[in-house]
mmCIF file of C-alpha atoms in Angstrom:
data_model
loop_
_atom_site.group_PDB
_atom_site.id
_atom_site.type_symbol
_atom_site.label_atom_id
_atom_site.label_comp_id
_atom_site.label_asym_id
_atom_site.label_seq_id
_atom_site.Cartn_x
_atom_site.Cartn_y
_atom_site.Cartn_z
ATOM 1 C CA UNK A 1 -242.328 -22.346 -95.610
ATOM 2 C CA UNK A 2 -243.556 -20.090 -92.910
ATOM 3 C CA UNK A 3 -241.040 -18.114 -90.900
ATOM 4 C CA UNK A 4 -241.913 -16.682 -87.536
ATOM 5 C CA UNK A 5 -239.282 -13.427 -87.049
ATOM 6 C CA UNK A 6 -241.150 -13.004 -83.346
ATOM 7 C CA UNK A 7 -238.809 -15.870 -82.302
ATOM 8 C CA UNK A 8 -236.097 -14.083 -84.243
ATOM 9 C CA UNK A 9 -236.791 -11.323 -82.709
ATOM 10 C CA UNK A 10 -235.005 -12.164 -79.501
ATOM 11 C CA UNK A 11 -232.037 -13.975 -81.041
ATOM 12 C CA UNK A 12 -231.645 -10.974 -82.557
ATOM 13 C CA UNK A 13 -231.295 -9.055 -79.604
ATOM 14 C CA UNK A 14 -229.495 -11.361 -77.641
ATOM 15 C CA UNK A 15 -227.158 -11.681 -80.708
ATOM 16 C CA UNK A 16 -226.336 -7.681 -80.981
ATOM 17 C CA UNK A 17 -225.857 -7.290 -76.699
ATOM 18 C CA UNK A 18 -222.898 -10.177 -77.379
ATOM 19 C CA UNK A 19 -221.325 -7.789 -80.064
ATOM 20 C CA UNK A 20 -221.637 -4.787 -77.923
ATOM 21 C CA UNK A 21 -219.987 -6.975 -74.729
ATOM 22 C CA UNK A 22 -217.180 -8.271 -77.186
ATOM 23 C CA UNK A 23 -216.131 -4.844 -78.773
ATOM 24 C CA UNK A 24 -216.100 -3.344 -75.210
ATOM 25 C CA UNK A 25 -213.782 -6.083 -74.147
ATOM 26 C CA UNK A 26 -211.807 -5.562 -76.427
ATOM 27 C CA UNK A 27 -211.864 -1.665 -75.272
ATOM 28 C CA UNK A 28 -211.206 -1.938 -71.616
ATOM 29 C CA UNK A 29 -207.314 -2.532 -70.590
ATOM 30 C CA UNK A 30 -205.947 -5.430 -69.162
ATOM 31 C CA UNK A 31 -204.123 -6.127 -66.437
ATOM 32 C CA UNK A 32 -201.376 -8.002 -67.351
ATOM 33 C CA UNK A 33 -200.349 -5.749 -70.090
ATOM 34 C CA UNK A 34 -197.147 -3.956 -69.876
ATOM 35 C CA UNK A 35 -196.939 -0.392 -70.233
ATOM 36 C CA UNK A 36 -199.020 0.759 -73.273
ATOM 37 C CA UNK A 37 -198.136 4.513 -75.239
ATOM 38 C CA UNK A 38 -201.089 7.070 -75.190
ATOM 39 C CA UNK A 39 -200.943 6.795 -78.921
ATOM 40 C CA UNK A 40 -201.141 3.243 -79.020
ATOM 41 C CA UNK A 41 -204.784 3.588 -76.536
ATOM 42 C CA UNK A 42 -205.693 5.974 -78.475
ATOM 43 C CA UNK A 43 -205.284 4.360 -81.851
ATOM 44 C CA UNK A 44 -206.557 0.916 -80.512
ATOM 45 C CA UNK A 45 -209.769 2.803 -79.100
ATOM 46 C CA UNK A 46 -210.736 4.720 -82.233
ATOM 47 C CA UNK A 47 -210.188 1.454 -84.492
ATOM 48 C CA UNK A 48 -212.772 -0.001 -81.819
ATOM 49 C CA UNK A 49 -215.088 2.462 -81.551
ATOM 50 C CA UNK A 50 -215.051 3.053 -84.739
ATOM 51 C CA UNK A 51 -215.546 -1.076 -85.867
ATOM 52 C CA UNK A 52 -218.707 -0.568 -83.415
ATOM 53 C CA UNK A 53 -220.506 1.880 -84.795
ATOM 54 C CA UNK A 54 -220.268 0.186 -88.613
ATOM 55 C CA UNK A 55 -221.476 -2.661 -87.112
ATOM 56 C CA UNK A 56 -224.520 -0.466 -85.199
ATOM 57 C CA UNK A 57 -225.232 0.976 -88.617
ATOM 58 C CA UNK A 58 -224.862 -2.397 -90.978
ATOM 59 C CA UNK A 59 -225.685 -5.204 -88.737
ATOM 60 C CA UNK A 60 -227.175 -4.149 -85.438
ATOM 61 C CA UNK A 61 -229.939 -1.652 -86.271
ATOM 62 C CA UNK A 62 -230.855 -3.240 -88.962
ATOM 63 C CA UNK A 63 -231.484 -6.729 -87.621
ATOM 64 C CA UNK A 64 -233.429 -4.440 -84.851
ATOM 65 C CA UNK A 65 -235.833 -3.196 -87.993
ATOM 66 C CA UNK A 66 -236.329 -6.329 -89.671
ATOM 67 C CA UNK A 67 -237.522 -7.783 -86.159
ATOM 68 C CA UNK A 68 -239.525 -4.834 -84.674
ATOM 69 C CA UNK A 69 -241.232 -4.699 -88.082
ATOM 70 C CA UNK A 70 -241.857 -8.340 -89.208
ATOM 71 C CA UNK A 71 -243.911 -8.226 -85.816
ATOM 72 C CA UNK A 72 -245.680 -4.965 -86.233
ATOM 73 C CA UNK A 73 -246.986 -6.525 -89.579
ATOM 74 C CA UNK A 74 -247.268 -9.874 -88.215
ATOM 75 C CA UNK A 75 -249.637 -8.057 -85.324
ATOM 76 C CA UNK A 76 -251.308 -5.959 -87.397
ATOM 77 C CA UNK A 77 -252.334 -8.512 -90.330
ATOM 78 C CA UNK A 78 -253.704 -11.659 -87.535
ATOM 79 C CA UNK A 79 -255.621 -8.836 -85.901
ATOM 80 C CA UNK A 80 -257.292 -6.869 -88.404
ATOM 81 C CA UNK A 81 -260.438 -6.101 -86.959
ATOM 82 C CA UNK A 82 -258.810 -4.497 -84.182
ATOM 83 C CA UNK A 83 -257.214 -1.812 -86.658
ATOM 84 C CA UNK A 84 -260.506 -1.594 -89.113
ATOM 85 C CA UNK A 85 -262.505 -1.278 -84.780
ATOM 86 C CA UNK A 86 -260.299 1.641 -84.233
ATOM 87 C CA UNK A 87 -260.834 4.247 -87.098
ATOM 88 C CA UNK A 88 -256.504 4.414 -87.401
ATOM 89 C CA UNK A 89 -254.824 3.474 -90.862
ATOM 90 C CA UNK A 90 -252.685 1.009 -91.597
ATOM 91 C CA UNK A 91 -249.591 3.100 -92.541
ATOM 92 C CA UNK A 92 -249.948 4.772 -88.480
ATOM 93 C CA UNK A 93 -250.872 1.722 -87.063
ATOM 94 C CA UNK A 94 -247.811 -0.077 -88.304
ATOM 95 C CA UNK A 95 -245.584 3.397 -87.671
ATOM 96 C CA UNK A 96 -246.862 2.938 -83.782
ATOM 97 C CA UNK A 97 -246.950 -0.312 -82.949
ATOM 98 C CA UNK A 98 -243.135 -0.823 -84.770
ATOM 99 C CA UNK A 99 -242.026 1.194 -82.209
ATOM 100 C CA UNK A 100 -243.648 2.221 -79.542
ATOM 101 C CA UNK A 101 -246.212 -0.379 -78.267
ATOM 102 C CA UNK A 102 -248.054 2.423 -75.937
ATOM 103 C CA UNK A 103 -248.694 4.669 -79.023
ATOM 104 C CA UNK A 104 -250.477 1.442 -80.706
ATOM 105 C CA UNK A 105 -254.592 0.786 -81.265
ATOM 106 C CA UNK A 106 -255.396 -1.040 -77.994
ATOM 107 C CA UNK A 107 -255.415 -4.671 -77.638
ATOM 108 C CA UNK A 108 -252.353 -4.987 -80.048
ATOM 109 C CA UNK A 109 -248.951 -4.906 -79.439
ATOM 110 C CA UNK A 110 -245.066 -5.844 -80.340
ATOM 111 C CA UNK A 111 -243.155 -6.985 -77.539
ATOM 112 C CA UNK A 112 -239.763 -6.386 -79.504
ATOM 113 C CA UNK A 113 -240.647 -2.845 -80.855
ATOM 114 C CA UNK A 114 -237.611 -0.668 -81.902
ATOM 115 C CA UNK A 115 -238.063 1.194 -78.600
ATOM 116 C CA UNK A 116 -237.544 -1.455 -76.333
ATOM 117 C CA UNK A 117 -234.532 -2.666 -78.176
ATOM 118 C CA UNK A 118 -233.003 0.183 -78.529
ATOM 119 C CA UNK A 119 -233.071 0.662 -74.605
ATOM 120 C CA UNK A 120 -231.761 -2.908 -73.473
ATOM 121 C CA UNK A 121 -229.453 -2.255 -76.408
ATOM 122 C CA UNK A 122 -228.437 1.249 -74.498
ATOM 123 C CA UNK A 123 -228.698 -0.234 -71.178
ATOM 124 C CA UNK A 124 -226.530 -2.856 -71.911
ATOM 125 C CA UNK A 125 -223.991 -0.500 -73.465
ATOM 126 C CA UNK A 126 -223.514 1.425 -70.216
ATOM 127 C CA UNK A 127 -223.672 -2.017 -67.601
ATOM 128 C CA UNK A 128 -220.565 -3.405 -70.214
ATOM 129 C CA UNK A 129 -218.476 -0.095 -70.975
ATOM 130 C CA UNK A 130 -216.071 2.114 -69.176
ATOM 131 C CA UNK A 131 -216.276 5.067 -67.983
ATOM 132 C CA UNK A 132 -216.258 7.751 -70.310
ATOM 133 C CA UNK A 133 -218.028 5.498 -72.607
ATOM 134 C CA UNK A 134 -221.648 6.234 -73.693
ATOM 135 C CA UNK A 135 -224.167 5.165 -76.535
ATOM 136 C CA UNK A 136 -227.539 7.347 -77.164
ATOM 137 C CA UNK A 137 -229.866 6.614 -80.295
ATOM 138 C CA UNK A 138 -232.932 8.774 -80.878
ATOM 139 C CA UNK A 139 -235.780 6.828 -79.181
ATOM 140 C CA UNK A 140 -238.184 9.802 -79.528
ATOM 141 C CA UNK A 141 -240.893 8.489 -81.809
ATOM 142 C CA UNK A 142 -241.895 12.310 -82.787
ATOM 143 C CA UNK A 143 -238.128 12.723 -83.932
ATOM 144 C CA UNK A 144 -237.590 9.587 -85.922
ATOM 145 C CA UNK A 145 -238.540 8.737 -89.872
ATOM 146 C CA UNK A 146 -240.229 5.696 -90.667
ATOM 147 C CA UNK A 147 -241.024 4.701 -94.302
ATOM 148 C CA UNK A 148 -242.452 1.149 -95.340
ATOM 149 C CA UNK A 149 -242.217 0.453 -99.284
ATOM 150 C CA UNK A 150 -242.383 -1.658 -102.051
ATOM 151 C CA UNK A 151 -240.422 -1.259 -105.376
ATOM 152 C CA UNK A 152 -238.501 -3.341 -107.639
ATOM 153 C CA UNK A 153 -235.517 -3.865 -104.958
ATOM 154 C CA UNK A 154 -237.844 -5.388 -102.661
ATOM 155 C CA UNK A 155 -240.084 -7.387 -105.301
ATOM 156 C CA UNK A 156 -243.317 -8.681 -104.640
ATOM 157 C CA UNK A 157 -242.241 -10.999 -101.381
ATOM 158 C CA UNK A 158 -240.719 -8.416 -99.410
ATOM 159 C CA UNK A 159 -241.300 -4.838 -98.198
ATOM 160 C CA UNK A 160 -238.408 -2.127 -97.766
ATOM 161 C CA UNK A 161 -238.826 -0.175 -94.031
ATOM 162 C CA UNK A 162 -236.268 2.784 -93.656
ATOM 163 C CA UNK A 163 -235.631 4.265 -90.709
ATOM 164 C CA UNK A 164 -233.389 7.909 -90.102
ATOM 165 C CA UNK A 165 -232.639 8.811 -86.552
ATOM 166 C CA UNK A 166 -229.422 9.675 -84.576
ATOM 167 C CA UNK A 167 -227.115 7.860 -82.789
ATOM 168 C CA UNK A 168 -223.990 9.493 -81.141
ATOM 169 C CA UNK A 169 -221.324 7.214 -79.711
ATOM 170 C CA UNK A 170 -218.729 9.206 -76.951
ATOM 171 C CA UNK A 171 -215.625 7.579 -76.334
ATOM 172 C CA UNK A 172 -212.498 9.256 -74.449
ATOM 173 C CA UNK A 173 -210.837 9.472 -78.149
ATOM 174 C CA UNK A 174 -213.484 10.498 -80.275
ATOM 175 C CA UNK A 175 -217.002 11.682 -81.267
ATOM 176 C CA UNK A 176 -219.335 9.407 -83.995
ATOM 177 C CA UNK A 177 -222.877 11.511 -83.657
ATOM 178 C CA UNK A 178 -224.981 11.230 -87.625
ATOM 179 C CA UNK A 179 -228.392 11.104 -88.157
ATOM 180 C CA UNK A 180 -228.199 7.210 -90.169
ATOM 181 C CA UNK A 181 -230.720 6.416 -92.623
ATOM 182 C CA UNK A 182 -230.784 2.797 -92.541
ATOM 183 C CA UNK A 183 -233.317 0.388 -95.154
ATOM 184 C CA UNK A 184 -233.947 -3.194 -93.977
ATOM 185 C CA UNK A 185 -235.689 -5.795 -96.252
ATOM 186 C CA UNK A 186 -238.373 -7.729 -94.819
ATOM 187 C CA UNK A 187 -239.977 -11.010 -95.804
ATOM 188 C CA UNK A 188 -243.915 -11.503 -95.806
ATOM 189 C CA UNK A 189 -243.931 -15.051 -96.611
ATOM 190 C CA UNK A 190 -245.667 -16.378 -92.915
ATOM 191 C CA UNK A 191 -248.033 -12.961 -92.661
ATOM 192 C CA UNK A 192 -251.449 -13.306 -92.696
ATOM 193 C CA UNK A 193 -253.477 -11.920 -95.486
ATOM 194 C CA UNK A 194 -256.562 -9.555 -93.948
ATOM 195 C CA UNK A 195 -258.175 -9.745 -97.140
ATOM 196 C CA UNK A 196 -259.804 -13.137 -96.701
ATOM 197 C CA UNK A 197 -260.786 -12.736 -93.188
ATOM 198 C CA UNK A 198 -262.322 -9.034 -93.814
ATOM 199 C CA UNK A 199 -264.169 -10.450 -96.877
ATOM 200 C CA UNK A 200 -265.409 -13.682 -95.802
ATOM 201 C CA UNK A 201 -266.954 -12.626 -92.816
ATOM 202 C CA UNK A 202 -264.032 -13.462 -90.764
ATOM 203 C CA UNK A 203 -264.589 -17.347 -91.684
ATOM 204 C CA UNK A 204 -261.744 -18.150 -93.237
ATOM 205 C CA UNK A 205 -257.928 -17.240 -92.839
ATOM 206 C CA UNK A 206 -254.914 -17.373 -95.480
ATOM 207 C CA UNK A 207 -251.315 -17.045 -95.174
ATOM 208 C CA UNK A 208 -249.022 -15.446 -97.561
ATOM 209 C CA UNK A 209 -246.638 -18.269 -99.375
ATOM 210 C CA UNK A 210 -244.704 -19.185 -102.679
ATOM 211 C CA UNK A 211 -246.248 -20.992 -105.284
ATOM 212 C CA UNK A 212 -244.537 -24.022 -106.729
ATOM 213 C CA UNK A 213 -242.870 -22.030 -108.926
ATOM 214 C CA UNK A 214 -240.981 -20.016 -106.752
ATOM 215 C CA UNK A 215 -240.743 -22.173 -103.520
ATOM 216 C CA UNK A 216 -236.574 -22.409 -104.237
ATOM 217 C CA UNK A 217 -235.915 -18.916 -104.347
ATOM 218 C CA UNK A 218 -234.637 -18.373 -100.771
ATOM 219 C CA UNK A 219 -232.486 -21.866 -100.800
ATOM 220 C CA UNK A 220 -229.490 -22.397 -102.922
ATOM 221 C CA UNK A 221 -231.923 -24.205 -104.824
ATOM 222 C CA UNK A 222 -229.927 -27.678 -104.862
ATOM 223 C CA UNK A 223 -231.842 -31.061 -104.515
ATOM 224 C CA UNK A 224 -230.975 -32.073 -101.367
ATOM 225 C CA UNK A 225 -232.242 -28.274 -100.114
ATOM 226 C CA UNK A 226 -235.659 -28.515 -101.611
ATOM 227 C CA UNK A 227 -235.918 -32.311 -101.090
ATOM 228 C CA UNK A 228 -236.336 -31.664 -97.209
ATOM 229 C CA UNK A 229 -238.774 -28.958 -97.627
ATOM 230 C CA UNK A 230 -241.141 -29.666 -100.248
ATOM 231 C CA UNK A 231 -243.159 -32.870 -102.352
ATOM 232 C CA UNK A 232 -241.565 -33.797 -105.624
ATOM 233 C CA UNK A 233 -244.915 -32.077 -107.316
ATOM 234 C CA UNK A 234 -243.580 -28.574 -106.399
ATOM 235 C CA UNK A 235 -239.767 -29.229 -106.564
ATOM 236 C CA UNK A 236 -240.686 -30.338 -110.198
ATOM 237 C CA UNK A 237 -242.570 -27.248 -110.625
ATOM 238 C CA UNK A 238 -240.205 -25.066 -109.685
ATOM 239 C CA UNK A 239 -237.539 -26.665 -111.439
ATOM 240 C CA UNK A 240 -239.074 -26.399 -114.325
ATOM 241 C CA UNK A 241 -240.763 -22.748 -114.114
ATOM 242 C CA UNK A 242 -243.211 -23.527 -116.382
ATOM 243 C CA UNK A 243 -247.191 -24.125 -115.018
ATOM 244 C CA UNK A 244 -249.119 -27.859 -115.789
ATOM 245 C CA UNK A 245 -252.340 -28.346 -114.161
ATOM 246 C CA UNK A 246 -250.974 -30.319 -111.242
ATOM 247 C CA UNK A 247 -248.671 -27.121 -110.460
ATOM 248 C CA UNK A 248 -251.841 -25.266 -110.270
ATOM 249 C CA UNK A 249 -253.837 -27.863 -108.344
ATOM 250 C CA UNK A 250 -250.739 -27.373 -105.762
ATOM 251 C CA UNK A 251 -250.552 -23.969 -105.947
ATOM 252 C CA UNK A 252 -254.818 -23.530 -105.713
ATOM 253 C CA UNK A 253 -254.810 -25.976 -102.883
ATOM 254 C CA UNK A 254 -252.248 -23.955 -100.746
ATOM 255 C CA UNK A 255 -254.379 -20.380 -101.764
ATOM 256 C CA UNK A 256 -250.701 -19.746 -102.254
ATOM 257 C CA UNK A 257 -249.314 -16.556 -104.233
ATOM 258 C CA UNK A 258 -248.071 -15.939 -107.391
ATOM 259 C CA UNK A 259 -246.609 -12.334 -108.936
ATOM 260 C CA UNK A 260 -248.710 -10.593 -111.534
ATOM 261 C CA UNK A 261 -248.705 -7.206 -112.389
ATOM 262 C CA UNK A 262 -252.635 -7.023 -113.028
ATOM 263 C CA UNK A 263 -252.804 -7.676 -108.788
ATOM 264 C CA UNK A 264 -252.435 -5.542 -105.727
ATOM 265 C CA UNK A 265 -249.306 -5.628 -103.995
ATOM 266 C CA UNK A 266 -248.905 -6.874 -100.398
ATOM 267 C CA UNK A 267 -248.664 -3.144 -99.135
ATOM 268 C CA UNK A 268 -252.049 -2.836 -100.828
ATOM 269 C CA UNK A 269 -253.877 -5.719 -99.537
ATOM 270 C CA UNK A 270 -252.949 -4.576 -95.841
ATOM 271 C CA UNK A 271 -254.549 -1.348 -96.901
ATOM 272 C CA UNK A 272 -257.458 -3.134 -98.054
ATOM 273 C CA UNK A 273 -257.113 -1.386 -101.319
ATOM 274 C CA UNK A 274 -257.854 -4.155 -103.594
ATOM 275 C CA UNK A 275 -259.092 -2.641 -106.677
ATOM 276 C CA UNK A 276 -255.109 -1.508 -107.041
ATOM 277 C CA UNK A 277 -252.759 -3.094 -108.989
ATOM 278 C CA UNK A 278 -249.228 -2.624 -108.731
ATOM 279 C CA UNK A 279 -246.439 -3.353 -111.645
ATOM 280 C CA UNK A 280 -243.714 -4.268 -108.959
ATOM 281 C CA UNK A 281 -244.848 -6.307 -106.656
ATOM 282 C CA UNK A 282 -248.605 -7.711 -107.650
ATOM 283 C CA UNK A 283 -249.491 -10.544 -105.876
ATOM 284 C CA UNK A 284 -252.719 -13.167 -106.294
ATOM 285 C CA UNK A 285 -253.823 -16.077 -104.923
ATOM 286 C CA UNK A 286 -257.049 -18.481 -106.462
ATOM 287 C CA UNK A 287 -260.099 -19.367 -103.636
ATOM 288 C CA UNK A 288 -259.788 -23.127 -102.912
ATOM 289 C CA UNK A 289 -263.184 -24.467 -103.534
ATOM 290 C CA UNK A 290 -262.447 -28.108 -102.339
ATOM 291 C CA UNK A 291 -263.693 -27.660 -99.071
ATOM 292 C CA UNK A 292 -262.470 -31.789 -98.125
ATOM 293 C CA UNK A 293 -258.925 -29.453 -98.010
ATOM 294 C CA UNK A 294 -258.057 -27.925 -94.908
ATOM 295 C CA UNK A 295 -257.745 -24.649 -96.678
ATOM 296 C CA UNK A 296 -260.869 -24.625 -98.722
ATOM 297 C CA UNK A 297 -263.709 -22.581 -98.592
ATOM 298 C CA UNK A 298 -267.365 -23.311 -98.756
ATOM 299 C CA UNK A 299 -268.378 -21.088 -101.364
ATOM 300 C CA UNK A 300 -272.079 -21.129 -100.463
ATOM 301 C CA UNK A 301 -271.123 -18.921 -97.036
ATOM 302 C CA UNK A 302 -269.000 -16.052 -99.033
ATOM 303 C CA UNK A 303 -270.686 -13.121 -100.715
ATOM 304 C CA UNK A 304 -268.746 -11.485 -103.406
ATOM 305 C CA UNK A 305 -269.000 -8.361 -105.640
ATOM 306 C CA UNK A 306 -271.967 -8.882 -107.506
ATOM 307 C CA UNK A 307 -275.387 -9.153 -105.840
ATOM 308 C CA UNK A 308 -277.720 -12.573 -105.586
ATOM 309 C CA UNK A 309 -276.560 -15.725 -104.467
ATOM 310 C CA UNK A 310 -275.591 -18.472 -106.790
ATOM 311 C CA UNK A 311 -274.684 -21.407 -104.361
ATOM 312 C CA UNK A 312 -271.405 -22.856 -104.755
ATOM 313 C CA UNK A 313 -271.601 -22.071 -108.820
ATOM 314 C CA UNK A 314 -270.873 -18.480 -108.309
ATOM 315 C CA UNK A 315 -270.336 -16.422 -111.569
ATOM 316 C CA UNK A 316 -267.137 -14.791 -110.628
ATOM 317 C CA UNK A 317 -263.175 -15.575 -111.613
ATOM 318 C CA UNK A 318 -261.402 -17.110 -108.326
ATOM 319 C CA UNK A 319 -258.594 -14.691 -108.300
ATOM 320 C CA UNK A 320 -258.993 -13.585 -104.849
ATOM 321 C CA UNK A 321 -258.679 -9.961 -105.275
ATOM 322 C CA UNK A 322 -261.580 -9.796 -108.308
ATOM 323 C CA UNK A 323 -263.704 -12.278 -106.938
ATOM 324 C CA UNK A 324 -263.616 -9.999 -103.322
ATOM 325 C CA UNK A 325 -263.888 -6.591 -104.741
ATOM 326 C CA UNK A 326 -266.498 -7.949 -107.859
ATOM 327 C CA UNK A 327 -263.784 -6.358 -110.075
ATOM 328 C CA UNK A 328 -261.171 -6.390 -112.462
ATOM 329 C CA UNK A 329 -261.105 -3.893 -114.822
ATOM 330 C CA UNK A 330 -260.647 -4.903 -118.397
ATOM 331 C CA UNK A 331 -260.107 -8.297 -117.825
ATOM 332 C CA UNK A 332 -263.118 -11.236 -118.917
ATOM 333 C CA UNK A 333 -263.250 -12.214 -115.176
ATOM 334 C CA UNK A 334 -265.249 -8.460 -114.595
ATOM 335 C CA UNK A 335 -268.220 -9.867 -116.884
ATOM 336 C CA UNK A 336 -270.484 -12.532 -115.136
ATOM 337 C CA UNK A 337 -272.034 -13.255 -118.378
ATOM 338 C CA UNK A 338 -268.997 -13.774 -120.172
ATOM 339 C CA UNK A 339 -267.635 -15.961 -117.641
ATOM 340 C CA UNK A 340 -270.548 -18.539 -118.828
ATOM 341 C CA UNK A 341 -267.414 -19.378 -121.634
ATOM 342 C CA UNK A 342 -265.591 -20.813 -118.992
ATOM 343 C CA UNK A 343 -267.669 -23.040 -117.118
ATOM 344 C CA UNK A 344 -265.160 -25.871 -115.615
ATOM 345 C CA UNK A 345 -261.253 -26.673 -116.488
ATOM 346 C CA UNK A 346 -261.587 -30.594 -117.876
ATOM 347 C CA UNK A 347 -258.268 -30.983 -115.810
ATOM 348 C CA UNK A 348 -259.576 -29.608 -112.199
ATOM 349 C CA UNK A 349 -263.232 -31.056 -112.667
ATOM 350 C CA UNK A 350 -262.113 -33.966 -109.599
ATOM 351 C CA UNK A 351 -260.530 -31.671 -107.556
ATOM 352 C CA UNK A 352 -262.137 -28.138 -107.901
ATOM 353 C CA UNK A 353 -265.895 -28.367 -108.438
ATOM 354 C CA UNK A 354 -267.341 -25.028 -110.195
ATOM 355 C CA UNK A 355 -264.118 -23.406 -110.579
ATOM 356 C CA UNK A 356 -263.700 -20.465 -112.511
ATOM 357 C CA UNK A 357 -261.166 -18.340 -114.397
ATOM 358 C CA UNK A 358 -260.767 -15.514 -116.606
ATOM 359 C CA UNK A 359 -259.050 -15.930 -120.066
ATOM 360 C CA UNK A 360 -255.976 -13.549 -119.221
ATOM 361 C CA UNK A 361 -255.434 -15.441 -116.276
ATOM 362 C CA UNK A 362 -256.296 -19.170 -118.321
ATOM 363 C CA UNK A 363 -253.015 -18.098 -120.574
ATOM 364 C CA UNK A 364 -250.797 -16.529 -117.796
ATOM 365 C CA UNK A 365 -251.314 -19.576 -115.958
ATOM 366 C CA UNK A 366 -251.347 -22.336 -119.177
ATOM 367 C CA UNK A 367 -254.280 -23.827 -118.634
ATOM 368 C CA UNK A 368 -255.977 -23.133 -121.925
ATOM 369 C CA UNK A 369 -255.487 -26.825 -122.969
ATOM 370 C CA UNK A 370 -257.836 -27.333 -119.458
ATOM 371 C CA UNK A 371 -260.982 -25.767 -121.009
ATOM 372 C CA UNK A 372 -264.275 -27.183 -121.591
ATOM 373 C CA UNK A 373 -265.491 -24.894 -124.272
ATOM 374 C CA UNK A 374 -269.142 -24.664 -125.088
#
């Protein structure tokens, strides 16, 4: 299930400038009213102001920071060469182009950066209030924190982006002016991965999605829900939580992901650092040699971390990060002459040709039954 927040991105907006119109509304006095106390304005105008800027702290800003950064990210991954072209790391890149497009690597760019949306959001503000009214957030990139994480509140499909910068509201009655520190979860299921482009000689493309065994986790899970989404292979695979073969043939033929704390996180991958591993959030996906699948990959045009070329047959466990980086420390899948144990999975041999594994990853995923031992 891919979702595309650039899309959102605008709803969003549109969606926070129909708040801001509502509460001020609410705010201005009518006509027809009879004659109204000073204590009752005043009362009615602080409960108002007051309901507006909870709702610009807990609901506006934040929707505004899941949107400007899904499409930082979303920039950033689908255009990696761009960032690698220009010298600038990933943790500035993203800090720029979430949000202020001009301070950005040229050639990219994020139409719904926080800096737009915080001026229509402004803008509108003043068109929709009365006089006396006004609404200023820090826009000034120099005076604003930004902070993208992963930990165990986001887990491995999400990253955490916090954001602490001012925002005074003025109202005839009274004065809300903090410095808010807000934290907005974003999803990176629908992101590109840069690894496989950057290390397949920008041949081949994958997209970060569940495996079958955690495809329910963002529905109610009922099914009817999953019955409209997904085939009965993976609804019985994640029903079950427990990996078969033909849960792995799914998940291999999708290069989909699957958490594992010997893996680099997402946060890593987009830093290219794939020797990492992270506890948290560790994510891996498995090359797809059936190249007769749209997503598989001809093995024979891929180099990986050893030196020679074995033809499709290559030596190497299919874990994308050790098979990319020609390492995984401590594990059987770092040994080319040990993976000679493991020369084809009995249960794959029609589907993946010359596939490989290491043995943690034979057990984690419950293959073992799959092995042809020699």
């Amino acid at each position: 299930m891919v979702l595309r927040m650039n899309k959102k991105g605008f709803f969003f907006t549109i969606m926070s400038l129909i708040l801001v119109s509502s509460v001020l509304l609410i705010l201005v006095p009518q006509s027809n009213e009879a004659v109204i106390t000073m204590e009752k304005a005043e009362e009615t105008g602080l409960k108002y102001g007051n309901d507006f800027y909870e709702a610009l702290e807990h609901s506006i800003l934040p929707s505004f920071i899941r949107t400007a950064a899904y499409n930082a990210l979303d920039n950033i991954s689908r255009n990696y060469t761009l960032l690698i072209a220009s010298g600038v790391d990933f943790d500035t890149a993203f800090k720029g182009l979430f949000w202020n497009e001009s301070r950005t690597i040229s050639d990219l760019g994020n139409k719904y950066n926080m800096s737009h949306m915080l001026g229509v959001l402004e803008d509108a503000f003043d068109e929709a209030s009365p006089d006396l009214y006004e609404l200023d957030i820090e826009e000034d990139y120099e005076h604003v924190v930004i902070t993208i994480f992963q930990n165990n509140d986001t887990g491995p499909y999400q990253v955490g982006v916090n954001v602490s910068m001012r925002a005074t509201l003025t109202t005839p009655f009274a004065l809300w002016n903090r410095t808010l520190d807000i934290t907005s979860f974003v999803p990176i299921i629908g992101l590109e991965d840069p690894i496989y482009f950057n290390f397949t000689n920008e041949q081949y493309r994958n997209f970060f999605e569940y495996s079958p065994l955690d495809i329910g986790k963002d529905l109610n899970a009922t099914q009817e829900n999953l019955e409209q989404l997904y085939t009965p292979v993976q609804i019985g695979c994640f029903l079950s939580k427990s990996w078969n073969y033909t849960c792995f043939k799914d998940h291999v033929n999708r290069s989909a992901y699957f958490k594992n704390t010997l893996a680099p996180s997402f946060l890593q991958r987009m830093r290219l650092n794939i020797s990492a591993n992270s506890t948290c959030c560790g994510i891996e996906s498995f090359l797809n040699p059936n190249t007769s699948f749209p997503k598989g990959i001809d093995m024979e045009k891929i180099k990986y971390g050893y030196e020679g070329d074995d033809g499709d047959n290559k030596n190497m466990t299919y874990v994308d990060h050790c098979f990319f980086s020609g390492n995984c420390t401590g594990l059987e899948g770092d040994n080319p002459d040990r993976m000679d144990n493991i020369t084809a999975l009995e249960c794959l041999n029609d589907t993946f040709p010359y596939f490989k594994i290491d043995l943690i990853r034979l057990d984690y995923y419950n293959l073992s039954d799959c092995v042809q031992w020699p």
